PDB file of C-alpha atoms in Angstrom:
ATOM      1  CA  MET A   1      -0.114  -1.546  -6.486  1.00 43.00           C
ATOM      2  CA  THR A   2      -2.941  -2.698  -4.232  1.00 51.00           C
ATOM      3  CA  SER A   3      -1.416  -5.738  -2.541  1.00 60.00           C
ATOM      4  CA  LEU A   4      -0.821  -5.810   1.193  1.00 75.00           C
ATOM      5  CA  PRO A   5       2.160  -8.060   1.942  1.00 86.00           C
ATOM      6  CA  PHE A   6       2.546  -9.071   5.578  1.00 90.00           C
ATOM      7  CA  PHE A   7       5.961  -9.711   7.118  1.00 90.00           C
ATOM      8  CA  ALA A   8       6.776 -11.138  10.540  1.00 91.00           C
ATOM      9  CA  PRO A   9       9.798  -9.681  12.338  1.00 91.00           C
ATOM     10  CA  ILE A  10       9.971 -12.498  14.924  1.00 92.00           C
ATOM     11  CA  SER A  11      10.959 -15.954  13.734  1.00 93.00           C
ATOM     12  CA  THR A  12      10.765 -19.317  15.399  1.00 93.00           C
ATOM     13  CA  PHE A  13      14.556 -19.066  15.893  1.00 92.00           C
ATOM     14  CA  SER A  14      14.401 -15.711  17.700  1.00 90.00           C
ATOM     15  CA  PRO A  15      14.766 -15.525  21.504  1.00 90.00           C
ATOM     16  CA  LEU A  16      11.194 -14.151  21.525  1.00 88.00           C
ATOM     17  CA  GLY A  17      10.034 -16.709  18.968  1.00 91.00           C
ATOM     18  CA  HIS A  18       7.614 -19.609  19.248  1.00 91.00           C
ATOM     19  CA  PRO A  19       7.540 -22.797  17.168  1.00 92.00           C
ATOM     20  CA  PHE A  20       4.396 -21.456  15.437  1.00 89.00           C
ATOM     21  CA  ASP A  21       6.214 -18.329  14.215  1.00 91.00           C
ATOM     22  CA  VAL A  22       7.707 -17.983  10.730  1.00 91.00           C
ATOM     23  CA  ASN A  23      11.004 -19.612   9.779  1.00 92.00           C
ATOM     24  CA  TYR A  24      12.611 -16.665   7.977  1.00 91.00           C
ATOM     25  CA  ASP A  25      14.794 -13.807   9.201  1.00 91.00           C
ATOM     26  CA  LEU A  26      13.224 -10.481   8.271  1.00 88.00           C
ATOM     27  CA  GLU A  27      16.554  -8.709   8.711  1.00 87.00           C
ATOM     28  CA  ALA A  28      18.300 -10.873   6.110  1.00 91.00           C
ATOM     29  CA  PRO A  29      19.491  -8.777   3.136  1.00 92.00           C
ATOM     30  CA  ARG A  30      17.029 -10.421   0.723  1.00 90.00           C
ATOM     31  CA  PHE A  31      14.036  -9.443   2.881  1.00 85.00           C
ATOM     32  CA  ARG A  32      15.318  -5.892   3.219  1.00 89.00           C
ATOM     33  CA  ARG A  33      15.526  -5.692  -0.575  1.00 91.00           C
ATOM     34  CA  VAL A  34      12.077  -7.213  -1.071  1.00 89.00           C
ATOM     35  CA  THR A  35      10.311  -4.984   1.447  1.00 89.00           C
ATOM     36  CA  ARG A  36      11.967  -1.841   0.110  1.00 91.00           C
ATOM     37  CA  GLU A  37      11.164  -2.807  -3.479  1.00 92.00           C
ATOM     38  CA  LEU A  38       7.513  -3.359  -2.549  1.00 89.00           C
ATOM     39  CA  VAL A  39       7.379   0.052  -0.877  1.00 90.00           C
ATOM     40  CA  ALA A  40       9.025   1.649  -3.907  1.00 93.00           C
ATOM     41  CA  ARG A  41       6.286   0.129  -6.086  1.00 90.00           C
ATOM     42  CA  GLY A  42       3.563   1.589  -3.860  1.00 88.00           C
ATOM     43  CA  ALA A  43       2.692  -1.345  -1.615  1.00 88.00           C
ATOM     44  CA  GLU A  44       1.955  -0.941   2.064  1.00 89.00           C
ATOM     45  CA  VAL A  45       4.118  -3.372   4.026  1.00 89.00           C
ATOM     46  CA  ALA A  46       2.093  -4.733   6.939  1.00 92.00           C
ATOM     47  CA  LEU A  47       2.963  -6.436  10.217  1.00 93.00           C
ATOM     48  CA  HIS A  48       2.355 -10.142  10.776  1.00 91.00           C
ATOM     49  CA  VAL A  49       2.351 -10.155  14.587  1.00 91.00           C
ATOM     50  CA  SER A  50       4.183 -13.036  16.287  1.00 91.00           C
ATOM     51  CA  TYR A  51       2.431 -15.847  18.119  1.00 88.00           C
ATOM     52  CA  GLY A  52       3.576 -14.666  21.548  1.00 86.00           C
ATOM     53  CA  ALA A  53       2.889 -10.946  21.089  1.00 87.00           C
ATOM     54  CA  MET A  54      -0.440 -11.176  22.880  1.00 80.00           C
ATOM     55  CA  ALA A  55       1.431 -11.615  26.158  1.00 80.00           C
ATOM     56  CA  ASP A  56       2.640  -8.008  26.155  1.00 83.00           C
ATOM     57  CA  GLY A  57       1.374  -5.073  24.082  1.00 81.00           C
ATOM     58  CA  ARG A  58       4.873  -3.603  24.022  1.00 92.00           C
ATOM     59  CA  ARG A  59       5.949  -6.569  21.890  1.00 91.00           C
ATOM     60  CA  ILE A  60       3.625  -5.467  19.101  1.00 91.00           C
ATOM     61  CA  ALA A  61       5.212  -2.005  19.180  1.00 93.00           C
ATOM     62  CA  LEU A  62       8.683  -3.603  19.092  1.00 93.00           C
ATOM     63  CA  GLU A  63       7.747  -5.794  16.127  1.00 94.00           C
ATOM     64  CA  ARG A  64       6.243  -2.840  14.275  1.00 94.00           C
ATOM     65  CA  SER A  65       9.389  -0.828  14.886  1.00 95.00           C
ATOM     66  CA  ARG A  66      11.605  -3.624  13.547  1.00 93.00           C
ATOM     67  CA  LEU A  67       9.517  -3.947  10.386  1.00 93.00           C
ATOM     68  CA  GLU A  68       9.564  -0.185   9.843  1.00 94.00           C
ATOM     69  CA  ALA A  69      13.353  -0.191  10.161  1.00 93.00           C
ATOM     70  CA  VAL A  70      13.709  -2.997   7.606  1.00 92.00           C
ATOM     71  CA  SER A  71      11.163  -1.665   5.117  1.00 91.00           C
ATOM     72  CA  GLY A  72      11.990   2.028   5.471  1.00 91.00           C
ATOM     73  CA  SER A  73       8.266   2.743   5.628  1.00 92.00           C
ATOM     74  CA  ALA A  74       5.531   3.380   8.171  1.00 93.00           C
ATOM     75  CA  VAL A  75       3.631   0.217   9.091  1.00 92.00           C
ATOM     76  CA  ILE A  76      -0.109   0.694   9.571  1.00 87.00           C
ATOM     77  CA  GLY A  77      -1.748  -2.655   8.795  1.00 88.00           C
ATOM     78  CA  CYS A  78      -1.333  -5.799  10.867  1.00 87.00           C
ATOM     79  CA  ARG A  79      -2.766  -9.212  11.506  1.00 86.00           C
ATOM     80  CA  HIS A  80      -2.145 -11.740  14.232  1.00 81.00           C
ATOM     81  CA  HIS A  81      -0.332 -14.974  13.542  1.00 62.00           C
ATOM     82  CA  TYR A  82      -2.935 -17.041  15.387  1.00 66.00           C
ATOM     83  CA  LEU A  83      -6.074 -16.064  17.216  1.00 68.00           C
ATOM     84  CA  HIS A  84      -5.676 -17.232  20.794  1.00 64.00           C
ATOM     85  CA  THR A  85      -6.443 -15.762  24.170  1.00 63.00           C
ATOM     86  CA  SER A  86      -4.743 -18.071  26.648  1.00 65.00           C
ATOM     87  CA  GLN A  87      -2.520 -21.096  27.018  1.00 60.00           C
ATOM     88  CA  PRO A  88      -4.031 -24.404  28.249  1.00 61.00           C
TER      89      PRO A  88
END
């Protein structure tokens, strides 16, 4: 399998979330099943970094760790939710 599915571990409903973040809960049983099935089929599960992660590099490490725990796999690839460098 050559696809690279991205998952975001921080939702808009999370205490760390932002309204621009995703509206799903990565730790819900269905997402655990999906991520583990993708890994079992050979896909690399990648991190979709949250909107607010740019504020603190440790947040990216936290999000990566959460995705690795859910997927049961190392997470190497990532992309940012939005490209932004500061708030108005």
